[in-house]
Tab-separated table of C-alpha atoms in Angstrom:
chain	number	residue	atom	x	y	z
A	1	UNK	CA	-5.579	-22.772	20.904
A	2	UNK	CA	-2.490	-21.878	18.534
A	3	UNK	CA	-1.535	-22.636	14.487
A	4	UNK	CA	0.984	-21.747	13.039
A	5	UNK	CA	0.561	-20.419	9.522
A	6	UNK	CA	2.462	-19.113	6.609
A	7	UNK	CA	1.741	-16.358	4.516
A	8	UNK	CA	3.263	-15.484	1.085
A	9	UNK	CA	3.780	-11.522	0.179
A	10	UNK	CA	0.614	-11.726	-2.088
A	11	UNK	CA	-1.499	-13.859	0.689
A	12	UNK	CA	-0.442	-11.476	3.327
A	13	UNK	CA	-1.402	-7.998	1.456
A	14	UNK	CA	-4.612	-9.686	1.070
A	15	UNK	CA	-5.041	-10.828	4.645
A	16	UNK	CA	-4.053	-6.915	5.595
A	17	UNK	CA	-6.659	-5.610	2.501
A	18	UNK	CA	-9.573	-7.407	4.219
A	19	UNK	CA	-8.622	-6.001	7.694
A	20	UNK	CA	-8.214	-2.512	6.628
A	21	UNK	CA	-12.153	-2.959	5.134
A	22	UNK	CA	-13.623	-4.406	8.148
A	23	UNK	CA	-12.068	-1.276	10.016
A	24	UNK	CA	-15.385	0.808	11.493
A	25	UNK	CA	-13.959	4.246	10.529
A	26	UNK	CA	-13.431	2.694	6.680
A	27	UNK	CA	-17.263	0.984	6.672
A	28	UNK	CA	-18.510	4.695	8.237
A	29	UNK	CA	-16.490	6.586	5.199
A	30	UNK	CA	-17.303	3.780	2.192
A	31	UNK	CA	-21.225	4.270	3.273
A	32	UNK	CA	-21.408	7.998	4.167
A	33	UNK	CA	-18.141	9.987	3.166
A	34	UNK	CA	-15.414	10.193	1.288
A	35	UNK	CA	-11.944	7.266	0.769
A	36	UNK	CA	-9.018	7.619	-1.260
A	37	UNK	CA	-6.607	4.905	-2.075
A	38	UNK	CA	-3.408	5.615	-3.375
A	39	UNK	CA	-1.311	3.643	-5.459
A	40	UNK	CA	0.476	0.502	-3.902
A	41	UNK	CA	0.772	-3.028	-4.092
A	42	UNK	CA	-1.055	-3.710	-0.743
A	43	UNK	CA	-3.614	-0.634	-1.441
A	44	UNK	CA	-4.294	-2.528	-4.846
A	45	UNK	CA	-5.706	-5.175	-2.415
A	46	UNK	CA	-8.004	-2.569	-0.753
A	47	UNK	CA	-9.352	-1.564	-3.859
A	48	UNK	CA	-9.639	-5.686	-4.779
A	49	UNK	CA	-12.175	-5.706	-1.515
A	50	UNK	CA	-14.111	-2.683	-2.071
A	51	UNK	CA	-14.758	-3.116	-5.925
A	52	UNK	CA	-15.176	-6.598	-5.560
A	53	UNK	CA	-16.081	-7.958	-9.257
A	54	UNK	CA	-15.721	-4.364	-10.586
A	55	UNK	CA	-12.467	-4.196	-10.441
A	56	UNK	CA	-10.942	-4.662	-13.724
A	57	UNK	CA	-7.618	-5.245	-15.403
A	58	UNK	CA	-7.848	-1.461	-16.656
A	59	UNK	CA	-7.952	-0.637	-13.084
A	60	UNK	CA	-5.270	-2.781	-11.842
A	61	UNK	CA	-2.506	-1.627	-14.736
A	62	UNK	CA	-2.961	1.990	-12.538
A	63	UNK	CA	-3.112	0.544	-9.116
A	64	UNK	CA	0.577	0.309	-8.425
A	65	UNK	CA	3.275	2.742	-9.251
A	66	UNK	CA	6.788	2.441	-7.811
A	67	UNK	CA	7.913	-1.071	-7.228
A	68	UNK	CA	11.512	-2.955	-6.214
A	69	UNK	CA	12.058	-5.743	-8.702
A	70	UNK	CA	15.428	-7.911	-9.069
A	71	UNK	CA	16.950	-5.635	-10.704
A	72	UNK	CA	15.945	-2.070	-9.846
A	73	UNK	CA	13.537	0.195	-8.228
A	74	UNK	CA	11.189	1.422	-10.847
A	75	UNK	CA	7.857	2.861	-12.229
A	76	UNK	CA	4.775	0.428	-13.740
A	77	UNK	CA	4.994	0.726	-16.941
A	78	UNK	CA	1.214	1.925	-17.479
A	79	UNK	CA	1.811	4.077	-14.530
A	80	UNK	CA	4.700	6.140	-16.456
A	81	UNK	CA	2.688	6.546	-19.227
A	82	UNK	CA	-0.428	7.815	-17.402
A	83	UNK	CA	2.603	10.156	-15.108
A	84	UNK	CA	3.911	10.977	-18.713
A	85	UNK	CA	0.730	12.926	-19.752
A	86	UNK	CA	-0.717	14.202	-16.178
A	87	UNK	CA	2.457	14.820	-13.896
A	88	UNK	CA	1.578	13.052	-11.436
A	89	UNK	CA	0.731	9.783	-10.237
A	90	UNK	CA	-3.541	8.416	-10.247
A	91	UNK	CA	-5.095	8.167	-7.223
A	92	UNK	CA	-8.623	6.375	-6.731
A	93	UNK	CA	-11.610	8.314	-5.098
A	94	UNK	CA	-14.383	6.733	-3.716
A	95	UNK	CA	-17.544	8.810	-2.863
A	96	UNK	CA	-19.856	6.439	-0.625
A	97	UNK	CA	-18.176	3.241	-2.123
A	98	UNK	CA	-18.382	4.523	-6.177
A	99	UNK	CA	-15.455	5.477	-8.066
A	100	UNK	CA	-16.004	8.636	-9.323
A	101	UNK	CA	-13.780	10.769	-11.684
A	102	UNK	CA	-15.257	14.309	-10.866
A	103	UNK	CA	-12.804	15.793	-8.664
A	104	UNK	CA	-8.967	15.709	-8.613
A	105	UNK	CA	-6.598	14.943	-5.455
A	106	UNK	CA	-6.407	18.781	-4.184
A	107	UNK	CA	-10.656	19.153	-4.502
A	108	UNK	CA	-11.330	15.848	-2.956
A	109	UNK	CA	-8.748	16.856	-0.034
A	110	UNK	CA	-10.597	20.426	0.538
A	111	UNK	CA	-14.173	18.384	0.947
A	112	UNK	CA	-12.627	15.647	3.160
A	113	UNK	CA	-12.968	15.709	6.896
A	114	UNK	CA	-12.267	13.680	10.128
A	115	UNK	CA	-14.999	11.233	9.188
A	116	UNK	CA	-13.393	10.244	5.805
A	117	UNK	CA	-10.179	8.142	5.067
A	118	UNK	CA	-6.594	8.176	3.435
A	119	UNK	CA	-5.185	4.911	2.552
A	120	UNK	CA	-1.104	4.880	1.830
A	121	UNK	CA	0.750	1.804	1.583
A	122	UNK	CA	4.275	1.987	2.941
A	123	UNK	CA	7.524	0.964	2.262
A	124	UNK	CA	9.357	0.375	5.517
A	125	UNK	CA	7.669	-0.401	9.334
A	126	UNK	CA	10.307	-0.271	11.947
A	127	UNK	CA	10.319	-2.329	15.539
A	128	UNK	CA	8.319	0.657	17.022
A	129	UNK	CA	5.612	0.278	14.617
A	130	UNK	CA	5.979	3.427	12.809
A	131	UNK	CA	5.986	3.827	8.903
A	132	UNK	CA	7.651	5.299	5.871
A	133	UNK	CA	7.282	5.759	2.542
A	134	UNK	CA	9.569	6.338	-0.288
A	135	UNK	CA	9.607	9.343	-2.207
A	136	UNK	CA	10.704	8.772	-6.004
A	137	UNK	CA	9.602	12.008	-7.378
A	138	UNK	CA	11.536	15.731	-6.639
A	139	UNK	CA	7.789	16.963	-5.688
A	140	UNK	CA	7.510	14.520	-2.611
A	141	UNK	CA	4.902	12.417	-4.786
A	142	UNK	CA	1.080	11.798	-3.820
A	143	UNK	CA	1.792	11.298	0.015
A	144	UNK	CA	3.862	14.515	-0.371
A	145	UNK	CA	1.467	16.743	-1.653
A	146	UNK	CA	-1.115	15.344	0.198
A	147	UNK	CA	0.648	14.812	4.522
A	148	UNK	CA	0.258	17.953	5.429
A	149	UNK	CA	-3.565	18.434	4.570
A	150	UNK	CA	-4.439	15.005	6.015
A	151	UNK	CA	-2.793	15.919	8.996
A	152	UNK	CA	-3.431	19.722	9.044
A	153	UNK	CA	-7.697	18.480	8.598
A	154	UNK	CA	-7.234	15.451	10.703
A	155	UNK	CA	-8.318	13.019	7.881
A	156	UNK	CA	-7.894	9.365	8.765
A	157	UNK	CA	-4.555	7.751	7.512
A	158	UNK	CA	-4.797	4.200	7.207
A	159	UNK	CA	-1.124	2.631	6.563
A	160	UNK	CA	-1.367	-0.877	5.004
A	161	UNK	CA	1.854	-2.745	5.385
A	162	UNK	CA	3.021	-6.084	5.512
A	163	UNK	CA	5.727	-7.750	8.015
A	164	UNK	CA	8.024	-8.196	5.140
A	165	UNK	CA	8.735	-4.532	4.869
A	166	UNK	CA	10.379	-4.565	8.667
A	167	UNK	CA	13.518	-2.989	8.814
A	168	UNK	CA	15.789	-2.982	12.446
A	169	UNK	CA	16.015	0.476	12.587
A	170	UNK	CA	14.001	3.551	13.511
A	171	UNK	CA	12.333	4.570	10.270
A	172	UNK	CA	13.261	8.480	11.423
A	173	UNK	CA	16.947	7.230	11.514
A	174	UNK	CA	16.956	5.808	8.173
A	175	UNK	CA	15.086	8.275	6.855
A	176	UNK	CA	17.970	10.948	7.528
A	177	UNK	CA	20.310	9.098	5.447
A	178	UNK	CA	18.683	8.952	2.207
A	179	UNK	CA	17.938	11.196	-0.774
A	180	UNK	CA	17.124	11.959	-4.352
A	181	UNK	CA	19.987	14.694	-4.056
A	182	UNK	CA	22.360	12.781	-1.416
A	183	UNK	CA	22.675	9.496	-2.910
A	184	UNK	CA	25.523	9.036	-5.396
A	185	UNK	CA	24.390	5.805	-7.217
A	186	UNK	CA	21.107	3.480	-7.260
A	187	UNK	CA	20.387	0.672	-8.692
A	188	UNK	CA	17.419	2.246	-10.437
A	189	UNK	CA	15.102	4.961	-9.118
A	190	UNK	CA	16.635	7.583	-6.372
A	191	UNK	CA	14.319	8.264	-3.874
A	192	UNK	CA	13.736	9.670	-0.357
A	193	UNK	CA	11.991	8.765	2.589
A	194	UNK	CA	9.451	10.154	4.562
A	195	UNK	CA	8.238	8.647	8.328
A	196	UNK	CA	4.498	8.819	8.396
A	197	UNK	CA	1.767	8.980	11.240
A	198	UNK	CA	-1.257	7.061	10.802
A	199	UNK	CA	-3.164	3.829	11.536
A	200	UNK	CA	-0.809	1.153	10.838
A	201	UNK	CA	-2.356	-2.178	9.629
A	202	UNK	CA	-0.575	-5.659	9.335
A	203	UNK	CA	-1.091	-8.811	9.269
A	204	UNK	CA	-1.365	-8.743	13.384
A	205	UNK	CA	-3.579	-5.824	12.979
A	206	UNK	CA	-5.991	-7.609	10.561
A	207	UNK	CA	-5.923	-11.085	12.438
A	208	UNK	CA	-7.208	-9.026	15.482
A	209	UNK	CA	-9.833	-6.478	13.714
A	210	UNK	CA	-11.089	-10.078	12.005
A	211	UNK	CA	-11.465	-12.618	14.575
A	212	UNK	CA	-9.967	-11.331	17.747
A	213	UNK	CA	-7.088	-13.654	17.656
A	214	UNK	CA	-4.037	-12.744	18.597
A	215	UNK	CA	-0.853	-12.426	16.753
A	216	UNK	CA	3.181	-13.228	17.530
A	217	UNK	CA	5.412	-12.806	14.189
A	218	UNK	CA	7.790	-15.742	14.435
A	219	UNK	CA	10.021	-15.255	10.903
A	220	UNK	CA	10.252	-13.903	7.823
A	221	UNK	CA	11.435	-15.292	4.582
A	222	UNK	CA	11.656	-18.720	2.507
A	223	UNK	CA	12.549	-20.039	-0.985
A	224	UNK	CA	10.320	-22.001	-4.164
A	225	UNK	CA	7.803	-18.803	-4.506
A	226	UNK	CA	7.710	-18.283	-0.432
A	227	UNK	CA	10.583	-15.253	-0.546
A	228	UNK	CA	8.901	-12.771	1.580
A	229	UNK	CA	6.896	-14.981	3.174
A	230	UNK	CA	5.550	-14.319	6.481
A	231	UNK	CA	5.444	-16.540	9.511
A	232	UNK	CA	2.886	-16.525	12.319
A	233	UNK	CA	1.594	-17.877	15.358
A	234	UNK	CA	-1.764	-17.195	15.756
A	235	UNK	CA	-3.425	-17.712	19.794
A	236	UNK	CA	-6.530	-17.413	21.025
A	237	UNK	CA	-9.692	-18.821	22.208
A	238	UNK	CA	-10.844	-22.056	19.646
A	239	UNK	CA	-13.619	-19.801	17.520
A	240	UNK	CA	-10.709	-17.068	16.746
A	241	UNK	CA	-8.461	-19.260	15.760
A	242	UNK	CA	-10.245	-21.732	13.568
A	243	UNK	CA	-12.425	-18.370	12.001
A	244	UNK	CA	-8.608	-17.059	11.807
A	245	UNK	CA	-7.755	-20.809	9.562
A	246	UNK	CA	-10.494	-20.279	7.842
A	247	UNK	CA	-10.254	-16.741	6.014
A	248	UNK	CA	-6.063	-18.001	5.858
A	249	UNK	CA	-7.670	-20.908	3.847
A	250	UNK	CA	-9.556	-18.746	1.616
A	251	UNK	CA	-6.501	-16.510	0.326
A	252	UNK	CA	-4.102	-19.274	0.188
A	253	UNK	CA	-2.971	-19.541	-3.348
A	254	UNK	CA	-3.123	-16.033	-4.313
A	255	UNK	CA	-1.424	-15.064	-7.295
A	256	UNK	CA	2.246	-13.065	-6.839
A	257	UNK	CA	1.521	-9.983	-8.173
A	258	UNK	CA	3.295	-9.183	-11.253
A	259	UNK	CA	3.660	-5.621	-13.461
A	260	UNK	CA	5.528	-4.743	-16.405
A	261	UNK	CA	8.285	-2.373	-16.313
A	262	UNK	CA	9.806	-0.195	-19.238
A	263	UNK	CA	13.218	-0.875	-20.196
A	264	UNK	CA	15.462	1.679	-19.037
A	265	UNK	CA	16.682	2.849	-22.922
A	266	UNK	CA	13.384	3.443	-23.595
A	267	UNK	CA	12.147	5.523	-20.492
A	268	UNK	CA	9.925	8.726	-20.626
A	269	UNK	CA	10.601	10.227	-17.123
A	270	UNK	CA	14.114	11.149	-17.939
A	271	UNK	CA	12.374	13.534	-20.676
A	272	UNK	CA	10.598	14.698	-17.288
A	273	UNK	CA	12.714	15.469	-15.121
A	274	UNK	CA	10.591	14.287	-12.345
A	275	UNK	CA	12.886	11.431	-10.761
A	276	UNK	CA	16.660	10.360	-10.903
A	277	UNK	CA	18.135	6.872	-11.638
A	278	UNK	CA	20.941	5.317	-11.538
């Protein structure tokens, strides 16, 4: 059997969030061990699934940090203000499923292990499959303070990351080229880029973990509220395919996910000295 089906950005990260929780090795660390989520638009999605009715608007405002609008690349505007007072961006801990506000980044890394789980969003996935992140702030941000531990301790790095962020180049290619220092204008935020190894989940990824389906991307793209959109065919046996309609049915309709950004006049990282626009 075969459907084709269409995903929107927001339906998509969604899709991806529910994948990367039916994952064994995040079950095993959500009952037993240790999961941090950083900040990210598709990560906010993880932390939608985990905290289920618990998570609340307070959360959300500190779920995502940088984001590409229209206009620029920028910071969430209650992001910047929480950066403004602790240097650096929040992070959510889980300790067996809980949120739990007793340790920072750096303690929680020391006491994680190989059972226990990183997730990172990403920025770019290139034809290979492989991942990269941006890097806004001078100090490498969260996945630069934290890459070499997770790899050094052999944590578990779970990449969430959606179709629309393919590029048609290798990631380490593109990563060369780019800068805070190197790059003469921007429209907005500077930032570098950093090719990271981990467990990459999309949409394909999540389809499969799900249902058992299997996945061919077919196109990218769209217009009336479908820019970004993803397009699918999913194949398989008749259970995997209408089980795979069925969760699609369920997250159809999901909202676009919106922030507010602070206008550029007005902005409290230049006082910082943390990241470069423009």
């Amino acid at each position: 059997m075969k459907a084709q089906i269409i995903l929107t950005s927001s339906e998509s990260k969604r899709l991806i969030a529910k994948g990367v929780v039916a994952l064994d090795v995040v079950k095993k660390a959500l009952e037993n061990g240790w999961v941090v989520v950083s900040v990210g638009t598709t990560s906010m999605f993880v932390l939608k699934e985990v905290l289920g009715e618990d998570f609340s608007e307070e959360i959300k405002n500190l779920t995502v940090c940088g984001a590409i609008t229209p206009q620029k690349a920028c910071i969430v505007s209650e992001m910047m203000d929480f950066m403004v007072k602790h240097n650096h961006a929040k992070v959510w801990i889980l300790e067996k499923g809980k949120l739990q506000d007793r340790f920072t980044l750096q303690e929680v890394l020391r006491k994680m292990g190989k059972d226990d789980v990183f997730i990172k969003g990403a920025n770019a996935l290139d034809p290979q499959g492989k991942a990269a992140v941006f890097l806004g702030a001078t100090s490498g941000g969260t996945i630069g303070v934290t890459y070499g531990a997770i790899k050094a301790k052999g944590i578990n790095l779970i990449i969430p990351v959606g179709f629309e962020k393919m590029i048609p180049v290798s990631v380490y290619e593109a990563a060369k080229e780019t800068g805070i220092e190197t790059v003469d204008y921007s429209m907005g935020l500077r930032f570098g880029m950093l090719p990271v190894g981990g467990f990459v989940v999309t949409e394909q990824t999540a389809i499969k973990v799900l249902t058992g389906a299997d996945v061919i991307p077919l196109g990218c793209g769209g217009i009336n509220g479908a820019e970004g959109s993803t397009i699918l065919l999913v194949k398989g046996q008749d259970e995997q395919v209408k089980n795979t309609l069925k969760i699609i049915q369920e997250i159809k309709g999901e909202k676009p996910v919106e922030f507010k950004f602070p206008d550029c006049s007005e902005c409290p990282l230049k006082k910082l000295k943390i990241s470069k626009c423009w």
